[in-house]
mmCIF file of C-alpha atoms in Angstrom:
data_model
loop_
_atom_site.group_PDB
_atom_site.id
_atom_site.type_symbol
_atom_site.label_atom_id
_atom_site.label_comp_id
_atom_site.label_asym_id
_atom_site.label_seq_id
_atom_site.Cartn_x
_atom_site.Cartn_y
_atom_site.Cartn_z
ATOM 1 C CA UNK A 1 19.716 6.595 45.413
ATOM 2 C CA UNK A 2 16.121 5.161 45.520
ATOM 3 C CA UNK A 3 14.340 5.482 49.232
ATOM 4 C CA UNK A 4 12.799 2.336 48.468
ATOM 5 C CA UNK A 5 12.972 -0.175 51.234
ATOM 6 C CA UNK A 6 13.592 -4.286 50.459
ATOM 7 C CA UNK A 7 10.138 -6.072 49.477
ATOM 8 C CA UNK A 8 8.398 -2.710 49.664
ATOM 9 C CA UNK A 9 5.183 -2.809 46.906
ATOM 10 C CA UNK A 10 5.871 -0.485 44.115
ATOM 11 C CA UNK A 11 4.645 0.390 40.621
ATOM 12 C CA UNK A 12 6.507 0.257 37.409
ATOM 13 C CA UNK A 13 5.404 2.244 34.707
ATOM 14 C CA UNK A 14 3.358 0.685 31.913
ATOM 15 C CA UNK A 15 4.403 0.812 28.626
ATOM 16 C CA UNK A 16 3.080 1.622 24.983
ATOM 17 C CA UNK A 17 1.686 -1.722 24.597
ATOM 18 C CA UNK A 18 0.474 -1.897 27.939
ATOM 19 C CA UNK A 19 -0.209 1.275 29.643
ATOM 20 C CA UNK A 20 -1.185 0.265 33.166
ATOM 21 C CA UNK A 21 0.863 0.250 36.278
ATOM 22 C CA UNK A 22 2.150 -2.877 37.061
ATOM 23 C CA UNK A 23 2.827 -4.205 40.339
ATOM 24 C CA UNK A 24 5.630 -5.513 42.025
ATOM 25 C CA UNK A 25 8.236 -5.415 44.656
ATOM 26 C CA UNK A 26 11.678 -3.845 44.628
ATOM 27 C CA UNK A 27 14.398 -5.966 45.188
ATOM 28 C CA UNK A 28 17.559 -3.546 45.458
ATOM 29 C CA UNK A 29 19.173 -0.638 43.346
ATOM 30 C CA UNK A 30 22.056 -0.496 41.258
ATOM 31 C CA UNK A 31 24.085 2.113 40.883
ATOM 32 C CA UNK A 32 25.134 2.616 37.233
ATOM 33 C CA UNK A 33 27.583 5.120 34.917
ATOM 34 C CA UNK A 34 24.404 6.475 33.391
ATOM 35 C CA UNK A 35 23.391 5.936 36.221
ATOM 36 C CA UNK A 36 20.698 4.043 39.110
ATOM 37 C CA UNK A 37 18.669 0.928 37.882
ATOM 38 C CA UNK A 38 16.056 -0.320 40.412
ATOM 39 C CA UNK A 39 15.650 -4.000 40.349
ATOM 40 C CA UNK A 40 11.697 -5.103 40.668
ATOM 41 C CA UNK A 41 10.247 -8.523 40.591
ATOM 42 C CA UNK A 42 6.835 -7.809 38.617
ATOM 43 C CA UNK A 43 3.912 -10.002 40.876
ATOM 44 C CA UNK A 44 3.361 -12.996 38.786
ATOM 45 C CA UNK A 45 7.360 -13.682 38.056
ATOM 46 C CA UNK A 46 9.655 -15.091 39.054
ATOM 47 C CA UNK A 47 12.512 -12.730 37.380
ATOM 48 C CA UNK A 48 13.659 -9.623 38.726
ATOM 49 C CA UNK A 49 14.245 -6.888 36.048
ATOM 50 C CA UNK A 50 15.748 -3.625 35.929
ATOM 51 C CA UNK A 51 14.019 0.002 35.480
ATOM 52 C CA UNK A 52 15.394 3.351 35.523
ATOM 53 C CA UNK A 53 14.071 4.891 38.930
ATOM 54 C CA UNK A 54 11.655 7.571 36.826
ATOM 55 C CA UNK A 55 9.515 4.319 36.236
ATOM 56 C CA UNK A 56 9.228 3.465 39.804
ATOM 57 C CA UNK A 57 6.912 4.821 41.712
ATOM 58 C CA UNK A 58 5.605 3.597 45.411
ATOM 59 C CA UNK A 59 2.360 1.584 45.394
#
């Protein structure tokens, strides 16, 4: 379970493409069979997505 509390800022990992940190603001996690997805708005949308918690760090 992710110690993250609602609206707190946090950083997703970047990715291949784009390798810096990006901003948001974690919206709640979900437990999964393979396990936890956090859910993060990114800053600049308006959709929430899902990341595994390794890609989520505090900001």
């Amino acid at each position: 379970m992710s110690n993250f509390k609602k609206d707190q800022k946090v950083n997703v990992k970047g990715t291949k493409t784009a390798p810096l940190p990006r901003p948001g603001k974690f919206v709640q996690t979900h437990p999964g069979v393979r396990g936890d997805f956090v859910e993060v708005v990114l800053d600049g949308s308006t959709q929430s997505q899902r990341f595994r918690p390794s890609q989520v760090s505090a900001a």
